[in-house]
Amino acid sequence: MATLQDISVSAFINILTAFAFLLAFALLRLQPVNDRVYFPKWYLDRARTSPRRSANFVGKFVNLNPWTYLTFLNWMPQAMKKSEDEIVGHAGLDSAVFLRIYTLGLKIFVPITIIALLILIPVNVSNGTLSFLKRDLVMSNIDKLSISNVRPRSVRFFFHVGLEYLFTIWTCVMLYKEYDNVASMRLRFLASQGRRVEQFTVVVRNVPRVPRQSISDTVDHFFRTNHPEHYLCHQGVYNANKFAKLVTKRDNLQNWLDYNQLKFERHPEKRPTKKKGFCGLWGEQVDSIDYYKQQIKDLEKGMAMEQQKVIKDPKSILPVAFVSFNSRWGAAVCAQTQQSKNPTLWLTNWAPEPRDVYWKNLAIPFVSLSIRRLVISLGVFALVFCYMIPIAFVQSLANLEGLEKVAPFLRPVIELKFIKSFLQGFLPGLALKIFLFLLPKVLMLMSKIEGHISLSMLERRTASKYYLFMLVNVFLGSIVTGTAFEQLRAFLHQAPAQIPRTIGVSIPMKATFFITYIMVDGWAGIAGEILRLKPLIIFHLKNMFLVKTERDREKAMYPGSVDFPETLPSLELYFLLGIVYAVVTPILLPFILVFFAFAYLVYRHQIINVYNQRYESAAAFWPHVHSRIIAGLLISQLLLLGLLSTKKAAHSTPLLVILPILTLSFHKYCKHRFEPAFRKYPLEEAMAKDIAERDAEPGLNLEAYLGDAYLHPIFQSFEAEEGELFEVKVDRR
């Protein structure tokens, strides 16, 4: 069990690591050679030019202006300059609402921390009982600041019950206000958006196959019959795996052509040449520019033939279509109603924006979807419990005193002072972070197998799985495995009636482990996020060996985006820890406050300067965040209820019974009050925008506007060198 000294060692290591990362970032961002790594968002928006263009040879790599080194911390005030509205315009509503989660954490926990430290710490310390327990029970001096230190049957538990009510009420008030604000922001954002193709389009899945009729004709007939006034056109979805490989090959050839043309422009006295053999190692030597032009020309002819083959082959057309309407009202009616008496056919939903579509999953049939999701649910269940093994190992590192009691032969090594402080104060949090490293990628793969058709839904489903994992393994698993291992000898040598009391006392003791985890993940980890060490190394390696054109250089920047599948569950875990331990072990709260404040500053900078979001869901993830904070409240209340029951607080414990009921009632009210704004599009709003648009643009040609917006990216029009244009036509009404 980590002591104050161990926590101090961990704090020193993590603060030093975070400071080193921040200092390295502040200096590296000033160097011209790193400009594209730390400001890629501005390059993609064409709002920044490389400082290397106007510098001398040394200035292309190193910043020679001494004044900039004196103001190397100016990134902090710059990150705070933009208003929320400016961030919405610059990075989108998803990014702005993501930042609001951190401010919500500060709004909730700043007053809770002040009250808990001023009231509960004195209450817990002044009535100690841990010294009266058996010496076999492992504890630390931090535990004397927790509820475990209050004597059984003490009237002091009324303070804990009263503050649990107060903290729950305050959290619910903040959640209500935030849900109201975010829902209003979402509606304003949707209302202020200009004309967008997804406003007029629904995705239709599981289209039935009719004998002697193509999928396209079936879709056209169905919507002409059932939506005669509003149906406009539809776009079929094709199985084009072979064509995709040709597109990739053409892009590679075009890249080589661009590279050789640039090379010739720089040295016009000599045309570039290459050998036609394997990897250019042998064979006839030819002019590189002419060679690649001819290769691209020949390949584009084959692409055109393959494209037409895919379009005309009935087997290539999948039972999925993007159906567009002549009004937002018509699209809203179709997307939000059942189309057929058979609920497994003609499944309609709002189409994701084109860049949000995950094309590979569009063809999965309804029956297969159900089977896939059942199998993945079982797989997630198995994965969660398989991970209990490494979690138990991490807990053995966190509880060296408990390990000594079970395995005394390790004592000579463990008892070395610095090693002991390092192992208990820093290593457990780091080990857990390492064990969790690959998990989001595994869960994302499982979500893809489930068959979701948009990147935003894939990320939300992955985040749900990851949160379940964090709740069961990181939170409950750390408590259960740590408690069982740590108190093993006490369990074996005491009367059965004493075991519940031992568990009740030991649960708050896990606060020390979570403190070390917060410092590793929430302090040093966030500092590592802004340093971008991995993208920095990859960019320079690609720049040295792979980059041939400006297009390559843009790809090498890799700005990334907010990692919702990993970041949201981690955030929700911090809310859970803060809510649970606010009454149990309030000394943990200042560590969480540092995380929320520091992470808010870092992610604000990243969203403004680095991240380039792949899609815009208009804050569709907010209901999930709200629900998991509510789950944290319920877990906190039930944990405190069980804890007080082990303390024989018969007078104060019954007062907590009604609190979970009130919390669930509040959640149900918020769900009915706000969630429809995230699930459905109001017909009133759709009609108002349609009327306003018809008045402003009476001659608008929507068919031309919608065009091939939902054509598969590999089928998007491509232009050959001679100007010949190939494209897939949209199925018109």
XYZ file of C-alpha atoms in Angstrom:
733
model
C 0.000 0.000 0.000
C 1.482 3.305 -1.096
C 2.369 5.759 1.651
C 2.638 9.538 1.555
C 6.320 9.148 0.743
C 5.521 6.840 -2.182
C 2.911 9.269 -3.483
C 5.470 12.081 -3.160
C 7.997 10.093 -5.213
C 5.337 9.413 -7.852
C 4.290 13.072 -7.900
C 7.923 14.164 -8.292
C 8.546 11.741 -11.179
C 5.323 12.648 -12.994
C 5.673 16.402 -12.478
C 9.270 16.208 -13.684
C 8.196 14.126 -16.709
C 5.343 16.512 -17.536
C 7.631 19.540 -17.179
C 10.242 17.912 -19.429
C 7.596 17.131 -22.070
C 6.224 20.687 -21.939
C 9.687 22.228 -22.153
C 10.610 19.979 -25.086
C 7.333 20.887 -26.828
C 7.812 24.611 -26.234
C 11.272 24.472 -27.840
C 10.546 21.999 -30.647
C 7.491 23.925 -31.858
C 9.686 26.969 -32.511
C 11.932 25.157 -34.996
C 10.976 25.669 -38.677
C 11.693 22.016 -39.461
C 8.912 20.954 -37.031
C 6.328 23.547 -38.061
C 4.133 21.092 -39.958
C 4.044 18.717 -36.981
C 2.811 21.269 -34.451
C 0.556 23.393 -36.717
C -0.889 20.973 -39.308
C -4.437 22.294 -38.917
C -3.397 25.683 -40.296
C -1.530 24.090 -43.209
C -4.572 22.019 -44.182
C -6.719 25.159 -44.004
C -4.160 26.943 -46.234
C -3.788 29.599 -43.522
C -0.068 29.087 -42.850
C 3.039 28.884 -44.993
C 6.268 27.157 -44.096
C 8.839 29.449 -42.406
C 11.546 27.424 -44.182
C 10.835 29.094 -47.532
C 12.159 32.512 -46.557
C 15.092 31.381 -44.398
C 18.754 30.707 -45.124
C 20.133 27.177 -44.993
C 20.543 27.041 -41.204
C 17.295 28.957 -40.683
C 15.413 26.252 -42.549
C 16.068 23.916 -39.632
C 16.700 26.040 -36.523
C 14.937 29.149 -35.272
C 17.656 31.829 -35.098
C 15.475 34.516 -33.503
C 16.505 34.739 -29.813
C 13.356 36.689 -28.855
C 11.101 33.715 -29.573
C 12.987 31.639 -26.997
C 12.209 34.226 -24.328
C 8.480 33.884 -25.069
C 8.449 30.113 -25.569
C 5.496 29.699 -23.156
C 3.206 32.027 -25.106
C 1.327 28.988 -26.462
C -0.636 28.895 -23.193
C -2.315 32.334 -23.439
C -2.718 31.819 -27.187
C -4.640 28.599 -26.543
C -7.126 30.528 -24.386
C -7.744 33.416 -26.814
C -10.390 31.888 -29.062
C -13.987 32.064 -27.851
C -16.258 29.025 -27.944
C -18.069 30.334 -31.032
C -14.739 30.783 -32.798
C -13.744 27.218 -31.919
C -17.057 25.955 -33.345
C -16.346 27.810 -36.583
C -12.716 26.714 -36.661
C -12.904 23.074 -35.568
C -16.603 22.148 -35.383
C -19.184 21.540 -32.665
C -17.755 18.145 -31.687
C -14.475 19.754 -30.666
C -16.147 22.606 -28.779
C -18.432 20.277 -26.813
C -15.509 17.940 -26.103
C -13.764 20.860 -24.378
C -16.926 21.560 -22.375
C -16.543 18.157 -20.697
C -13.365 19.434 -19.031
C -14.997 22.676 -17.920
C -17.917 20.609 -16.597
C -15.416 18.612 -14.528
C -14.029 21.830 -13.074
C -17.506 23.218 -12.349
C -18.477 20.031 -10.516
C -15.307 19.269 -8.608
C -13.922 22.686 -7.569
C -16.690 23.362 -4.983
C -16.884 19.668 -4.057
C -13.126 19.596 -3.390
C -13.221 22.693 -1.202
C -16.145 21.435 0.897
C -14.827 17.877 1.166
C -11.352 18.952 2.270
C -12.644 21.490 4.782
C -15.281 19.236 6.349
C -14.530 15.562 5.746
C -10.771 15.517 6.331
C -11.142 16.826 9.932
C -14.105 14.485 10.507
C -12.127 11.448 9.293
C -8.834 12.245 11.026
C -10.106 13.143 14.477
C -11.900 9.875 15.225
C -9.359 7.251 14.116
C -10.191 3.575 14.280
C -7.599 1.990 11.951
C -5.122 1.615 14.793
C -7.558 -0.681 16.595
C -7.823 -3.142 13.696
C -5.699 -6.240 13.380
C -2.124 -5.595 12.373
C -2.547 -8.037 9.492
C -4.650 -5.440 7.702
C -2.479 -3.438 5.308
C -2.962 0.303 5.502
C -1.083 3.562 4.953
C -1.131 6.987 6.548
C -3.252 8.273 3.625
C -6.011 5.881 4.719
C -6.275 7.790 7.982
C -7.722 10.674 5.936
C -10.517 8.469 4.590
C -13.866 7.248 5.861
C -12.149 4.013 6.940
C -10.718 5.925 9.900
C -14.155 6.706 11.385
C -15.228 4.412 14.219
C -18.184 2.046 13.690
C -21.601 3.366 14.782
C -20.220 6.919 14.869
C -22.651 9.810 14.440
C -19.985 11.369 12.217
C -21.361 9.288 9.329
C -24.208 11.798 9.110
C -21.621 14.224 7.679
C -20.800 11.745 4.908
C -24.464 11.036 4.147
C -25.315 14.740 4.136
C -22.450 15.600 1.823
C -23.329 12.691 -0.480
C -26.760 14.310 -0.898
C -25.183 17.738 -1.382
C -22.647 16.503 -3.937
C -25.316 14.556 -5.837
C -27.621 17.591 -5.997
C -24.780 19.853 -7.145
C -23.662 17.366 -9.812
C -27.213 16.950 -11.110
C -27.697 20.731 -11.295
C -24.486 21.081 -13.313
C -25.445 18.137 -15.547
C -28.883 19.602 -16.224
C -27.478 23.007 -17.151
C -24.813 21.451 -19.348
C -27.269 19.116 -21.119
C -29.528 22.121 -21.763
C -26.617 24.176 -23.103
C -25.262 21.416 -25.325
C -28.719 20.564 -26.716
C -29.265 24.259 -27.516
C -25.821 24.477 -29.116
C -26.606 21.432 -31.247
C -29.928 22.834 -32.462
C -28.353 26.229 -33.188
C -25.497 24.552 -35.021
C -27.857 22.480 -37.184
C -30.069 25.514 -37.842
C -27.112 27.716 -38.787
C -25.574 25.165 -41.134
C -25.797 25.926 -44.789
C -27.226 23.484 -47.274
C -25.613 20.050 -46.781
C -26.231 16.832 -48.678
C -26.927 14.781 -45.532
C -29.898 17.048 -44.734
C -31.702 15.694 -47.804
C -30.487 12.087 -47.766
C -31.328 8.873 -45.935
C -29.498 5.569 -46.110
C -31.691 2.562 -46.917
C -30.444 -0.908 -45.951
C -31.712 -4.415 -46.550
C -33.409 -3.617 -49.844
C -35.302 -6.788 -50.899
C -34.297 -8.436 -54.157
C -37.185 -8.680 -56.616
C -37.006 -11.281 -59.447
C -36.199 -9.832 -62.872
C -35.676 -6.380 -61.393
C -32.472 -4.593 -60.500
C -31.818 -3.132 -57.057
C -31.865 0.343 -58.601
C -35.303 -0.198 -60.170
C -36.638 -1.679 -56.919
C -35.514 1.358 -54.926
C -36.853 3.778 -57.513
C -40.263 2.047 -57.652
C -40.605 1.823 -53.868
C -39.899 5.479 -53.192
C -41.890 6.748 -56.145
C -44.849 4.824 -54.761
C -44.462 5.657 -51.056
C -42.891 9.141 -51.245
C -44.260 10.472 -54.543
C -44.101 14.171 -53.641
C -40.601 14.302 -52.168
C -38.462 11.519 -53.684
C -35.767 12.987 -55.902
C -33.076 10.430 -56.759
C -30.914 7.702 -55.300
C -27.333 6.464 -55.437
C -26.599 2.755 -55.454
C -23.711 1.182 -53.567
C -21.290 -1.055 -55.435
C -18.905 -3.830 -54.470
C -15.714 -2.539 -56.070
C -12.767 -4.142 -54.312
C -10.823 -4.773 -57.539
C -11.432 -1.235 -58.729
C -10.162 0.080 -55.378
C -6.826 -1.677 -55.945
C -6.525 -0.036 -59.377
C -7.220 3.382 -57.846
C -4.471 2.824 -55.282
C -2.052 1.779 -58.024
C -2.902 4.868 -60.078
C -2.331 7.164 -57.098
C 1.111 5.655 -56.586
C 2.003 6.144 -60.251
C 0.735 9.734 -60.148
C 2.915 10.353 -57.116
C 6.003 9.129 -58.972
C 5.093 11.271 -61.978
C 4.742 14.388 -59.788
C 8.075 13.636 -58.150
C 9.914 13.300 -61.454
C 8.306 16.426 -62.877
C 9.398 18.424 -59.830
C 12.872 16.936 -60.145
C 13.023 18.038 -63.807
C 11.807 21.557 -62.931
C 14.665 21.929 -60.437
C 17.283 20.560 -62.860
C 15.986 21.258 -66.415
C 19.360 20.470 -67.939
C 18.804 16.726 -67.378
C 15.600 14.711 -67.721
C 15.120 12.001 -65.025
C 15.428 8.385 -66.149
C 14.705 4.952 -64.685
C 15.144 1.266 -65.500
C 11.988 -0.680 -66.338
C 13.001 -3.809 -64.403
C 12.163 -4.842 -60.843
C 12.438 -1.858 -58.445
C 14.415 0.017 -61.131
C 17.457 -2.213 -60.622
C 17.800 -3.542 -64.182
C 16.199 -3.463 -67.621
C 15.868 -0.875 -70.369
C 16.548 2.719 -69.272
C 13.713 5.079 -70.206
C 12.595 8.653 -69.619
C 10.818 8.628 -66.212
C 8.233 11.304 -67.035
C 7.165 9.702 -70.326
C 7.188 6.253 -68.722
C 4.834 7.201 -65.864
C 2.534 9.179 -68.155
C 2.110 6.132 -70.351
C 1.624 3.841 -67.360
C -1.120 6.106 -65.995
C -2.797 6.377 -69.394
C -2.872 2.594 -69.830
C -4.095 2.053 -66.296
C -6.911 4.620 -66.629
C -8.232 2.781 -69.674
C -8.349 -0.399 -67.605
C -10.009 1.530 -64.769
C -12.718 2.820 -67.082
C -13.447 -0.719 -68.303
C -13.494 -2.105 -64.752
C -15.716 0.754 -63.642
C -18.293 0.070 -66.310
C -18.116 -3.643 -65.565
C -18.902 -3.008 -61.895
C -21.795 -0.694 -62.731
C -23.410 -3.049 -65.234
C -22.938 -6.277 -63.270
C -26.101 -6.827 -61.153
C -24.094 -8.867 -58.644
C -21.898 -5.842 -57.904
C -24.849 -3.722 -56.777
C -25.490 -4.143 -53.062
C -28.914 -4.047 -51.332
C -28.144 -0.566 -49.991
C -28.877 2.891 -51.377
C -28.565 6.554 -50.490
C -31.946 8.095 -51.243
C -32.255 11.867 -51.657
C -35.378 14.009 -51.339
C -36.355 17.427 -52.616
C -36.819 18.785 -49.093
C -35.435 18.339 -45.591
C -38.993 17.673 -44.425
C -39.348 14.711 -46.799
C -36.008 13.277 -45.708
C -36.919 13.688 -42.016
C -40.223 11.839 -42.484
C -38.510 8.959 -44.275
C -35.564 8.690 -41.872
C -37.725 8.671 -38.747
C -40.529 6.296 -39.780
C -40.933 2.579 -40.552
C -41.122 2.023 -44.308
C -42.473 -1.524 -44.558
C -44.815 -3.833 -42.673
C -41.795 -6.147 -42.443
C -39.561 -4.299 -39.943
C -36.432 -6.070 -41.219
C -36.749 -4.643 -44.762
C -36.286 -1.101 -46.081
C -34.406 0.023 -42.968
C -33.989 3.801 -43.127
C -31.904 6.192 -41.116
C -30.285 9.563 -41.580
C -27.313 9.263 -43.900
C -24.015 10.212 -42.275
C -22.153 13.043 -43.939
C -20.158 11.635 -46.894
C -16.773 11.737 -45.124
C -18.312 9.908 -42.117
C -19.482 6.863 -44.106
C -17.721 3.555 -43.392
C -18.312 1.946 -46.773
C -17.187 -1.584 -45.970
C -20.150 -2.262 -43.655
C -22.960 -1.047 -45.899
C -23.709 -4.444 -47.418
C -24.083 -6.449 -44.205
C -27.621 -7.952 -44.109
C -29.942 -7.558 -41.141
C -29.693 -11.186 -39.950
C -25.920 -11.056 -40.094
C -25.944 -7.832 -38.065
C -27.820 -9.496 -35.220
C -25.473 -12.497 -35.189
C -22.372 -10.333 -35.384
C -23.462 -8.142 -32.479
C -24.299 -11.170 -30.341
C -20.884 -12.728 -31.039
C -19.065 -9.446 -30.343
C -21.002 -8.961 -27.092
C -19.805 -12.390 -25.945
C -16.304 -11.520 -27.107
C -16.272 -8.256 -25.149
C -17.524 -10.104 -22.066
C -14.702 -12.652 -22.397
C -12.091 -9.957 -23.045
C -13.124 -7.986 -19.978
C -12.635 -10.960 -17.697
C -9.452 -12.169 -19.418
C -7.883 -8.823 -18.618
C -8.427 -9.489 -14.912
C -5.136 -11.427 -14.952
C -2.880 -8.474 -15.863
C -4.944 -6.204 -13.618
C -4.268 -8.559 -10.697
C -0.554 -8.413 -11.550
C -0.655 -4.606 -11.530
C -2.327 -4.702 -8.137
C 0.452 -6.927 -6.814
C 2.866 -4.120 -7.692
C 0.651 -1.593 -5.952
C 0.466 -3.612 -2.736
C 3.985 -4.696 -1.844
C 3.209 -5.051 1.857
C 0.499 -7.517 0.958
C 2.945 -9.314 -1.345
C 5.489 -9.516 1.471
C 2.945 -11.178 3.740
C 2.181 -13.839 1.125
C 5.776 -14.220 -0.178
C 8.249 -13.210 2.576
C 11.308 -14.280 0.506
C 10.906 -11.125 -1.659
C 11.300 -8.804 1.327
C 15.075 -8.066 0.987
C 14.594 -6.591 -2.501
C 11.285 -4.850 -1.808
C 12.479 -3.173 1.375
C 15.116 -1.066 -0.400
C 13.734 2.412 0.275
C 13.853 4.046 -3.149
C 12.872 0.868 -5.003
C 9.902 0.437 -2.714
C 8.719 4.028 -3.243
C 9.224 3.721 -7.003
C 7.379 0.402 -7.262
C 4.417 1.512 -5.169
C 4.208 5.152 -6.177
C 4.917 5.133 -9.916
C 5.130 1.665 -11.457
C 1.506 0.493 -10.884
C -0.014 3.385 -12.822
C 2.551 3.028 -15.606
C 2.026 -0.744 -15.830
C -1.738 -0.309 -16.103
C -1.281 2.320 -18.815
C 0.915 -0.080 -20.799
C -1.587 -2.943 -20.466
C -4.330 -0.659 -21.819
C -2.286 0.567 -24.801
C -3.577 -1.803 -27.506
C -7.069 -2.267 -26.114
C -8.826 0.625 -27.991
C -7.583 -0.743 -31.338
C -8.910 -4.218 -30.496
C -12.279 -2.779 -29.454
C -12.459 -0.654 -32.628
C -11.931 -3.800 -34.709
C -14.758 -5.497 -32.785
C -17.040 -2.510 -33.431
C -16.282 -2.705 -37.156
C -17.232 -6.373 -37.154
C -20.574 -5.388 -35.570
C -21.461 -3.609 -38.815
C -21.925 0.089 -37.991
C -21.943 2.237 -41.121
C -20.447 5.516 -39.907
C -17.100 6.388 -38.357
C -18.831 8.439 -35.652
C -20.998 5.473 -34.616
C -17.976 3.177 -34.700
C -16.129 5.498 -32.339
C -19.098 5.856 -29.987
C -19.586 2.079 -29.815
C -15.873 1.574 -29.207
C -16.010 4.194 -26.459
C -18.932 2.329 -24.849
C -16.976 -0.925 -24.824
C -13.865 0.777 -23.510
C -15.815 2.464 -20.716
C -17.305 -0.886 -19.700
C -13.790 -2.284 -19.637
C -12.491 0.655 -17.559
C -15.404 0.335 -15.134
C -15.098 -3.426 -14.607
C -11.332 -3.865 -14.801
C -9.674 -0.577 -13.899
C -12.156 0.508 -11.222
C -13.982 -2.525 -9.842
C -11.192 -4.933 -10.823
C -8.537 -2.871 -9.094
C -10.638 -2.736 -5.932
C -11.643 -6.405 -5.896
C -8.349 -7.977 -6.981
C -6.348 -5.542 -4.908
C -8.484 -6.052 -1.838
C -8.537 -9.843 -2.155
C -4.788 -10.072 -2.648
C -3.890 -7.445 -0.098
C -6.076 -8.789 2.690
C -5.549 -12.501 1.926
C -3.906 -13.344 5.244
C -6.453 -11.291 7.191
C -9.280 -13.180 5.501
C -7.740 -16.535 6.361
C -7.157 -15.764 10.053
C -10.330 -14.032 11.170
C -13.873 -14.993 11.958
C -16.259 -15.001 8.959
C -18.302 -12.233 10.588
C -15.282 -9.902 10.370
C -14.719 -10.286 6.599
C -17.374 -7.749 5.452
C -15.916 -5.192 7.826
C -12.410 -5.780 6.456
C -13.671 -5.301 2.873
C -15.550 -2.167 3.883
C -12.400 -0.707 5.412
C -10.087 -1.735 2.550
C -12.087 -0.347 -0.411
C -11.206 3.298 0.394
C -7.567 2.241 0.643
C -7.427 1.812 -3.158
C -7.423 5.600 -3.461
C -3.621 5.487 -3.325
C -3.479 3.324 -6.450
C -5.875 5.608 -8.318
C -3.824 8.647 -7.292
C -0.752 7.103 -8.937
C -2.808 6.229 -12.043
C -4.142 9.806 -12.317
C -0.623 11.217 -12.128
C 0.740 8.866 -14.800
C -2.208 9.043 -17.195
C -3.653 12.468 -16.424
C -0.486 14.469 -15.827
C 2.468 12.949 -17.689
C 0.155 11.359 -20.289
C -1.490 14.664 -21.203
C 1.907 16.369 -21.434
C 2.950 13.593 -23.805
C -0.120 14.344 -25.929
C 1.018 17.892 -26.655
C 4.619 16.838 -27.319
C 3.473 14.578 -30.202
C 6.716 12.616 -30.094
C 5.465 9.737 -32.254
C 4.039 11.961 -35.064
C 7.236 14.058 -34.894
C 9.499 11.057 -35.467
C 7.247 9.548 -38.161
C 7.012 12.874 -40.026
C 10.787 13.289 -40.208
C 11.331 9.670 -41.227
C 8.753 9.983 -44.008
C 10.191 13.350 -45.001
C 13.637 11.798 -45.353
C 12.745 8.577 -47.164
C 9.190 8.665 -48.590
C 8.087 12.233 -49.321
C 8.423 13.070 -53.010
C 5.692 15.691 -53.537
C 3.752 18.302 -51.630
C 0.835 15.881 -51.459
C 3.114 13.349 -49.752
C 4.205 16.006 -47.299
C 0.604 16.770 -46.372
C -0.066 13.087 -45.766
C 3.088 12.821 -43.647
C 1.852 15.582 -41.315
C -0.924 13.338 -39.984
C -2.710 15.870 -37.748
C -4.978 13.234 -36.252
C -8.182 14.142 -34.432
C -9.701 13.932 -30.976
C -9.422 10.250 -30.115
C -12.995 9.805 -28.880
C -12.829 5.982 -28.423
C -10.013 6.329 -25.888
C -10.332 9.871 -24.536
C -14.039 9.845 -23.627
C -13.909 6.635 -21.516
C -10.802 7.916 -19.719
C -12.579 11.191 -18.992
C -15.625 9.335 -17.704
C -13.367 7.247 -15.459
C -12.032 10.444 -13.880
C -15.592 11.620 -13.243
C -16.327 8.232 -11.662
C -13.245 8.372 -9.421
C -13.995 11.916 -8.335
C -17.648 11.226 -7.555
C -16.963 7.944 -5.721
C -14.050 9.153 -3.645
C -15.396 12.648 -2.892
C -17.016 11.301 0.281
C -14.834 8.213 0.799
C -11.278 9.596 0.386
C -11.442 13.295 -0.536
C -7.650 13.673 -0.674
C -7.875 12.244 -4.226
C -9.883 15.236 -5.514
C -7.020 17.781 -5.935
C -5.236 15.349 -8.260
C -8.362 15.172 -10.455
C -8.692 18.965 -10.501
C -5.124 19.275 -11.795
C -5.981 16.795 -14.551
C -9.131 18.642 -15.703
C -7.413 22.049 -15.754
C -4.226 20.831 -17.450
C -6.033 18.654 -20.008
C -8.393 21.532 -20.891
C -5.428 23.769 -21.723
C -3.625 21.073 -23.734
C -6.643 19.941 -25.758
C -7.633 23.535 -26.468
C -4.214 24.059 -28.037
C -4.407 20.786 -29.980
C -7.890 21.489 -31.338
C -6.892 24.979 -32.495
C -3.526 24.091 -34.031
C -3.285 20.341 -34.645
C -6.400 18.187 -34.911
C -8.372 17.930 -38.128
C -11.653 16.140 -37.361
C -12.580 13.393 -39.802
C -16.319 14.021 -39.388
C -18.857 16.236 -37.624
C -21.572 14.537 -35.548
C -22.934 17.752 -33.944
C -22.101 16.493 -30.411
C -24.009 13.222 -30.832
C -21.808 11.699 -28.105
C -23.131 13.946 -25.322
C -26.023 11.684 -24.141
C -23.467 8.922 -23.547
C -21.275 11.232 -21.467
C -24.280 12.340 -19.400
C -25.432 8.756 -18.817
C -22.011 7.604 -17.614
C -21.676 10.470 -15.157
C -25.090 9.486 -13.806
C -23.802 5.894 -13.569
C -20.903 7.250 -11.535
C -23.347 8.873 -9.117
C -25.250 5.605 -8.696
C -22.050 3.616 -8.131
C -20.937 6.176 -5.561
C -24.231 5.944 -3.681
C -24.333 2.146 -3.688
C -20.677 1.927 -2.642
C -21.250 4.314 0.257
C -24.387 2.393 1.224
C -22.432 -0.864 1.396
C -19.531 0.799 3.158
C -21.709 2.282 5.892
C -23.443 -1.047 6.378
C -20.070 -2.596 7.256
C -19.546 0.266 9.719
C -22.792 -0.638 11.508
C -24.125 2.881 10.936
C -27.727 1.774 11.435
C -29.059 5.289 11.952
C -27.434 7.014 8.963
C -27.344 4.228 6.343
C -31.136 4.063 5.650
C -31.063 7.740 4.652
C -29.110 6.795 1.515
C -31.697 4.333 0.183
C -33.812 6.968 -1.516
C -30.869 8.755 -3.182
C -30.369 6.262 -6.075
C -34.111 6.422 -6.783
C -33.993 10.217 -6.991
C -30.908 10.056 -9.211
C -32.569 7.604 -11.617
C -35.664 9.812 -11.742
C -33.483 12.789 -12.644
C -31.781 10.774 -15.385
C -35.129 9.659 -16.800
C -36.356 13.258 -16.869
C -33.211 14.475 -18.682
C -33.486 11.609 -21.154
C -37.058 12.566 -22.108
C -36.339 16.300 -22.000
C -33.103 16.543 -23.996
C -32.229 13.295 -25.769
C -34.735 13.672 -28.659
C -32.642 16.639 -29.851
C -29.776 14.149 -30.393
C -31.850 11.368 -31.949
C -34.409 13.068 -34.204
C -34.647 16.121 -36.411
C -37.782 18.222 -35.686
C -40.155 18.419 -38.662
C -40.928 22.023 -37.668
C -37.254 22.937 -38.019
C -36.955 21.049 -41.322
C -39.978 22.808 -42.817
C -38.772 26.229 -41.650
C -35.405 25.737 -43.357
C -37.086 24.470 -46.532
C -39.388 27.500 -46.728
C -36.535 29.926 -46.066
C -34.411 28.259 -48.755
C -37.204 28.280 -51.360
C -37.794 31.975 -50.724
C -34.091 32.788 -50.990
C -33.317 30.531 -53.979
C -36.523 29.786 -55.904
C -34.665 28.282 -58.886
C -32.412 25.930 -56.916
C -31.559 22.697 -58.749
C -31.179 20.159 -55.924
C -30.444 17.282 -58.301
C -27.360 19.053 -59.549
C -26.365 19.951 -55.976
C -26.717 16.424 -54.624
C -25.004 14.977 -57.686
C -22.711 12.109 -56.760
C -22.180 13.209 -53.136
C -22.670 9.646 -51.885
C -20.754 7.963 -54.637
C -18.078 5.673 -53.210
C -14.802 7.678 -52.934
C -13.003 5.380 -55.361
C -15.713 6.083 -57.957
C -15.401 9.852 -57.656
C -14.633 11.445 -60.998
C -10.971 11.168 -62.011
C -9.309 13.136 -64.747
C -6.708 11.698 -67.074
C -3.796 13.666 -68.439
C -5.597 14.353 -71.735
C -8.629 15.739 -69.901
C -10.878 12.736 -70.489
C -13.475 12.446 -67.682
C -14.971 9.269 -66.309
C -17.774 9.218 -63.766
C -20.590 7.102 -62.367
C -24.047 8.493 -62.967
C -26.563 8.933 -60.192
C -29.859 7.107 -60.635
C -32.316 9.913 -61.308
C -36.033 9.864 -60.878
